[in-house]
Short mmCIF file of C-alpha atoms and ligand atoms in Angstrom, two decimals:
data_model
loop_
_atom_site.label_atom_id
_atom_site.label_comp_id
_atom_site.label_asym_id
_atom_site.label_seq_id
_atom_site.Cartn_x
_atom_site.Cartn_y
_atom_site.Cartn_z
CA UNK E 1 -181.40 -17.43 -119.13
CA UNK E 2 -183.28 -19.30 -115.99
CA UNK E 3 -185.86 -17.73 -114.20
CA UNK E 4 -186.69 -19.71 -111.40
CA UNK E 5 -187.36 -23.45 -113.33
CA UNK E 6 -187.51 -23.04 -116.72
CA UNK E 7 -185.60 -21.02 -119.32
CA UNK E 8 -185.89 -18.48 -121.19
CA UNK E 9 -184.47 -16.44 -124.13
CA UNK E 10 -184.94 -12.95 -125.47
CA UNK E 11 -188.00 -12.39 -127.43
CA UNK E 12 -188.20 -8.37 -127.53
CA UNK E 13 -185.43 -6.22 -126.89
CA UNK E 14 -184.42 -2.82 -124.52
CA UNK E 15 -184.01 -1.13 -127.95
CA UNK E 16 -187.60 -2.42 -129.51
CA UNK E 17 -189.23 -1.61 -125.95
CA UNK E 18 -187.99 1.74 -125.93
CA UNK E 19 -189.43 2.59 -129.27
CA UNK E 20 -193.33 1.25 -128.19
CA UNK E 21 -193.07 3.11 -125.80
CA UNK E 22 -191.82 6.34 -127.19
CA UNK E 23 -194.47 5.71 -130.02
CA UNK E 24 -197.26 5.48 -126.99
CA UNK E 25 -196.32 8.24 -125.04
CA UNK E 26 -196.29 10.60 -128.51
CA UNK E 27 -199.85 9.48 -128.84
CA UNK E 28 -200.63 10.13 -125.17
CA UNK E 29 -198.87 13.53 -125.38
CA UNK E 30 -200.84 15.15 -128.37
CA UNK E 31 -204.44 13.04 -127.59
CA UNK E 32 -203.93 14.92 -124.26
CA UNK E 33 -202.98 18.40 -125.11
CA UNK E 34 -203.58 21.43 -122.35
CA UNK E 35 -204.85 18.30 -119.84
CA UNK E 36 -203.03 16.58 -116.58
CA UNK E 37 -203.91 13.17 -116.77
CA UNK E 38 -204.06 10.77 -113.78
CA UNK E 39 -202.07 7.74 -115.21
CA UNK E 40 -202.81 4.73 -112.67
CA UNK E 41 -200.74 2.19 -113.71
CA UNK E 42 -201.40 -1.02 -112.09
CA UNK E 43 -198.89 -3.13 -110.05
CA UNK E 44 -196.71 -4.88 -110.22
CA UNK E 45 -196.03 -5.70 -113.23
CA UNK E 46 -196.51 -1.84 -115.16
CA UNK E 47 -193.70 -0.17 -112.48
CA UNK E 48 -190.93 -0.53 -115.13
CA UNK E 49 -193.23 0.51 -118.05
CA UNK E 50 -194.99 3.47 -116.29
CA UNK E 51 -191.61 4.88 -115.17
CA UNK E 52 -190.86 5.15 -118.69
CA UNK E 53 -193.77 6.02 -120.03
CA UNK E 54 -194.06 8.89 -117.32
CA UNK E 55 -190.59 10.31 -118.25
CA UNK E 56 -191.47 10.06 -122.08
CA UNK E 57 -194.66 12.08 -121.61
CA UNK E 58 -194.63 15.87 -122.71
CA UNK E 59 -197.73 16.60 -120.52
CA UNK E 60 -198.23 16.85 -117.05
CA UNK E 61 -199.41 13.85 -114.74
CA UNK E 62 -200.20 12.98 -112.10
CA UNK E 63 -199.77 8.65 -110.77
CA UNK E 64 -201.54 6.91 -108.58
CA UNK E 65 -200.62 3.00 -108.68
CA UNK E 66 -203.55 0.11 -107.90
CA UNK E 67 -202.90 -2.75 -107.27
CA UNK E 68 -205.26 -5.69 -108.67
CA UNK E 69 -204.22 -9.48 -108.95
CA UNK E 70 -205.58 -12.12 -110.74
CA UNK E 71 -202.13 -14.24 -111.34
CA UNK E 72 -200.74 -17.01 -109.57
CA UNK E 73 -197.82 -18.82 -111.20
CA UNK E 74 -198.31 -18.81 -115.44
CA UNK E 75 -201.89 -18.73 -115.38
CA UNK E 76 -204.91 -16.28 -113.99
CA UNK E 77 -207.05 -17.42 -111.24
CA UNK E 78 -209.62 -15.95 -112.69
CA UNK E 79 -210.37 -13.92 -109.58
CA UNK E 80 -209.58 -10.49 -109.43
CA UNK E 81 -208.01 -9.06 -105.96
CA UNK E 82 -208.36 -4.99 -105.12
CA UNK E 83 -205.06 -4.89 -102.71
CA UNK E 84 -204.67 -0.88 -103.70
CA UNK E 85 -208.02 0.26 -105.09
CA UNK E 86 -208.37 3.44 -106.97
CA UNK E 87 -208.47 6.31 -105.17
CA UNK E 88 -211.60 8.61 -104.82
CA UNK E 89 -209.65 11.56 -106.52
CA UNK E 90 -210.31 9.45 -109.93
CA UNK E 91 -213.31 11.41 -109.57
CA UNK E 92 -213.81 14.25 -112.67
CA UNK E 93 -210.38 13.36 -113.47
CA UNK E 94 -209.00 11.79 -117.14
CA UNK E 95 -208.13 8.55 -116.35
CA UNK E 96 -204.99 6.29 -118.15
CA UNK E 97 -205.02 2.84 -116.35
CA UNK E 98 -201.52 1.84 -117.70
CA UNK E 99 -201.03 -1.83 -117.46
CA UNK E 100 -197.64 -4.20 -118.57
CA UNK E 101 -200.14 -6.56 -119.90
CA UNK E 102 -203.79 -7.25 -121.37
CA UNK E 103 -204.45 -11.35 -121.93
CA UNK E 104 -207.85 -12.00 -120.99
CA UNK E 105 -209.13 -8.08 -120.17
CA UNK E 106 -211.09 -10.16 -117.47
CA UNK E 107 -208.63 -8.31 -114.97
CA UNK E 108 -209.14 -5.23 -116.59
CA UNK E 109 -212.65 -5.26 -116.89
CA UNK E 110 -213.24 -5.86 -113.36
CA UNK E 111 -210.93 -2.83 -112.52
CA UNK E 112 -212.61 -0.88 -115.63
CA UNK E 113 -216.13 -1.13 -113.48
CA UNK E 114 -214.52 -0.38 -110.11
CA UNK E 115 -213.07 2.92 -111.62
CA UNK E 116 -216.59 4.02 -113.14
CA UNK E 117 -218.01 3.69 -110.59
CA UNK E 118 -215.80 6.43 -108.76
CA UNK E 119 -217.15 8.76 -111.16
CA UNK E 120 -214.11 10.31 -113.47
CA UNK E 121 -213.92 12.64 -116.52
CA UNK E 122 -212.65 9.54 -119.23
CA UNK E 123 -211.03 6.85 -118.90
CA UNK E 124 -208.47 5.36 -121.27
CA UNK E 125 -206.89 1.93 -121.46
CA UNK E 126 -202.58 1.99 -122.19
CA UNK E 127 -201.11 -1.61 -122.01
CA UNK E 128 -197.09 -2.17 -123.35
CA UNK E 129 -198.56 -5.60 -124.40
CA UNK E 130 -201.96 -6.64 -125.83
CA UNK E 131 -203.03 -10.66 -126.88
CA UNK E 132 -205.60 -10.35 -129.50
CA UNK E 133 -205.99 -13.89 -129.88
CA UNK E 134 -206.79 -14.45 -125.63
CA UNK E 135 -208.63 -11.10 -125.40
CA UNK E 136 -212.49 -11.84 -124.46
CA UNK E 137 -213.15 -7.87 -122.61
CA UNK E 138 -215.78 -5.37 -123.84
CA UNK E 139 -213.26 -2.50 -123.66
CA UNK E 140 -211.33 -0.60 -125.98
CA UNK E 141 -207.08 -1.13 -125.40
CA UNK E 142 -206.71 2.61 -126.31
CA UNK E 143 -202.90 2.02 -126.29
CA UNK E 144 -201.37 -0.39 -127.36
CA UNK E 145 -197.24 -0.65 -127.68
CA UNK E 146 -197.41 -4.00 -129.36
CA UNK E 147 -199.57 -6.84 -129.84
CA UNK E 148 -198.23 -10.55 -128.80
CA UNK E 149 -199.53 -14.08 -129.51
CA UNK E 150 -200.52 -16.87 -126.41
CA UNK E 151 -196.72 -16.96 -125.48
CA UNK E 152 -196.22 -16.54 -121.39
CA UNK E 153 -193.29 -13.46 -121.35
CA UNK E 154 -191.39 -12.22 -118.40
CA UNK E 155 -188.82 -9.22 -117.87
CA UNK E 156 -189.08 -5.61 -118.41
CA UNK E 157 -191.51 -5.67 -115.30
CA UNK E 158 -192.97 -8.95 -115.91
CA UNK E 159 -192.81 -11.49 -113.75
CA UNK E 160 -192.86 -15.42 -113.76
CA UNK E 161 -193.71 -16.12 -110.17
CA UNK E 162 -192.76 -13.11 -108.53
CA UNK E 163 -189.27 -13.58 -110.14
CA UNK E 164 -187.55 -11.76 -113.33
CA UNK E 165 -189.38 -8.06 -113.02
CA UNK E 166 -185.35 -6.36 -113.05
CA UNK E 167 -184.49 -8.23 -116.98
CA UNK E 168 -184.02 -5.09 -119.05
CA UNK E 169 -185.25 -7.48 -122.21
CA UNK E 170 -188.36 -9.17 -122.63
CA UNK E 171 -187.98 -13.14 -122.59
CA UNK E 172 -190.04 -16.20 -123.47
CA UNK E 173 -190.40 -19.75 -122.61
CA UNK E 174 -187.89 -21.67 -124.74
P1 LIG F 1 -205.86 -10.82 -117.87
O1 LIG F 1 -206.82 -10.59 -116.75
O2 LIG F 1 -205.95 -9.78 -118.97
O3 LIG F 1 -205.97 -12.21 -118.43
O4 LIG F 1 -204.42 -10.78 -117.28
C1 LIG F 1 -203.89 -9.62 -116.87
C2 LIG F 1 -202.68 -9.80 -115.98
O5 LIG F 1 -202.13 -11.11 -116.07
C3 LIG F 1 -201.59 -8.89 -116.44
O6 LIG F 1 -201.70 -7.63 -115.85
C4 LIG F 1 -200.37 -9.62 -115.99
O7 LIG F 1 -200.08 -9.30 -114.67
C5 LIG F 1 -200.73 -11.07 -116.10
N1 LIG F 1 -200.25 -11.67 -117.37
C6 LIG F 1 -200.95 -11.94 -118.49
N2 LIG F 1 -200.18 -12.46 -119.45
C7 LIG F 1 -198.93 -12.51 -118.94
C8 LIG F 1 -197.65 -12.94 -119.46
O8 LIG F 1 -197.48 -13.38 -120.60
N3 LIG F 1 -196.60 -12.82 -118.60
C9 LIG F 1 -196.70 -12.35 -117.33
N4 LIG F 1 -195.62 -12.30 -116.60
N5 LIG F 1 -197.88 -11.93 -116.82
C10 LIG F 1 -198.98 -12.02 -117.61
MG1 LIG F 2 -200.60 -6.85 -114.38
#
């Protein structure tokens, strides 16, 4: 399958996806018992995995999206972008940023210290995707649906410049 240049194959698929996430919103759903958490997932790339995550959920939410960038192509820029900041109603809320994907946490941990300082009840990290191996942030991943190596993955949200969000599957590089 081509995306753009190069080509890809399946690496995780819709049923596999379906059951992290199931698995995360369970979690979610009894850690936040009798609450309404404000999920922000972060876009792009989290619009596919927050609508089912949302739907999953057996508590009331409420969303507000962000939007942060740090990626250009296959690799970060290592400068992070506020496009959509989070909003000042974070404030003496319970907080889920819901991201497609930690690598670094050096996005993260910039938007982590934007969203403190806005003052909310707790904040909680849920990512579909975590690299261990890449990871270099001081926060906690409260969430995880499943750890990956250094491979660069597209699909199911993700995108390899700005292409491949719609792929029901998660693909790799061949
Ligand atoms: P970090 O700041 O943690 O290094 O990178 C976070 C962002 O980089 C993610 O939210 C995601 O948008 C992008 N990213 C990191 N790894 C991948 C990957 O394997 N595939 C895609 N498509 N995006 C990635
Ligand atoms: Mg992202």
């Amino acid at each position: 399958m081509k995306v753009r240049d190069k080509e890809f194959k399946v690496f995780i698929s819709e049923a596999e996806l379906a059951e992290a996430t199931r698995r995360v919103a369970e979690r979610i759903s009894a850690d936040y018992a009798g609450r309404v958490p404000l999920l922000c997932p972060v876009l792009t790339g989290s619009f596919v995995f927050a609508s089912d995550l949302v739907r999953r959920l057996t508590v009331e939410t409420e969303v507000a999206f962000v939007k942060y960038t740090s990626y250009e192509g296959m690799a970060s820029t290592g400068r992070v972008t506020a496009q959509l900041p989070f909003p000042a109603k974070v404030a003496g809320r319970d907080v889920i940023v819901v991201e497609d994907i930690v690598d670094t946490g050096f996005s993260m941990e910039y938007m982590l210290g934007e969203l403190r300082r806005l003052n909310p009840r707790s904040v909680r990290v849920c990512a579909l995707f975590f690299k261990p191996s890449s990871f270099g942030g001081s926060f906690k991943v409260d969430y995880v649906g499943r750890e990956i190596g250094n491979e660069f993955i597209v699909g199911y949200g993700l995108d390899y410049d700005q292409r491949g969000r719609g792929l029901k599957e998660v693909y790799v590089v061949e």
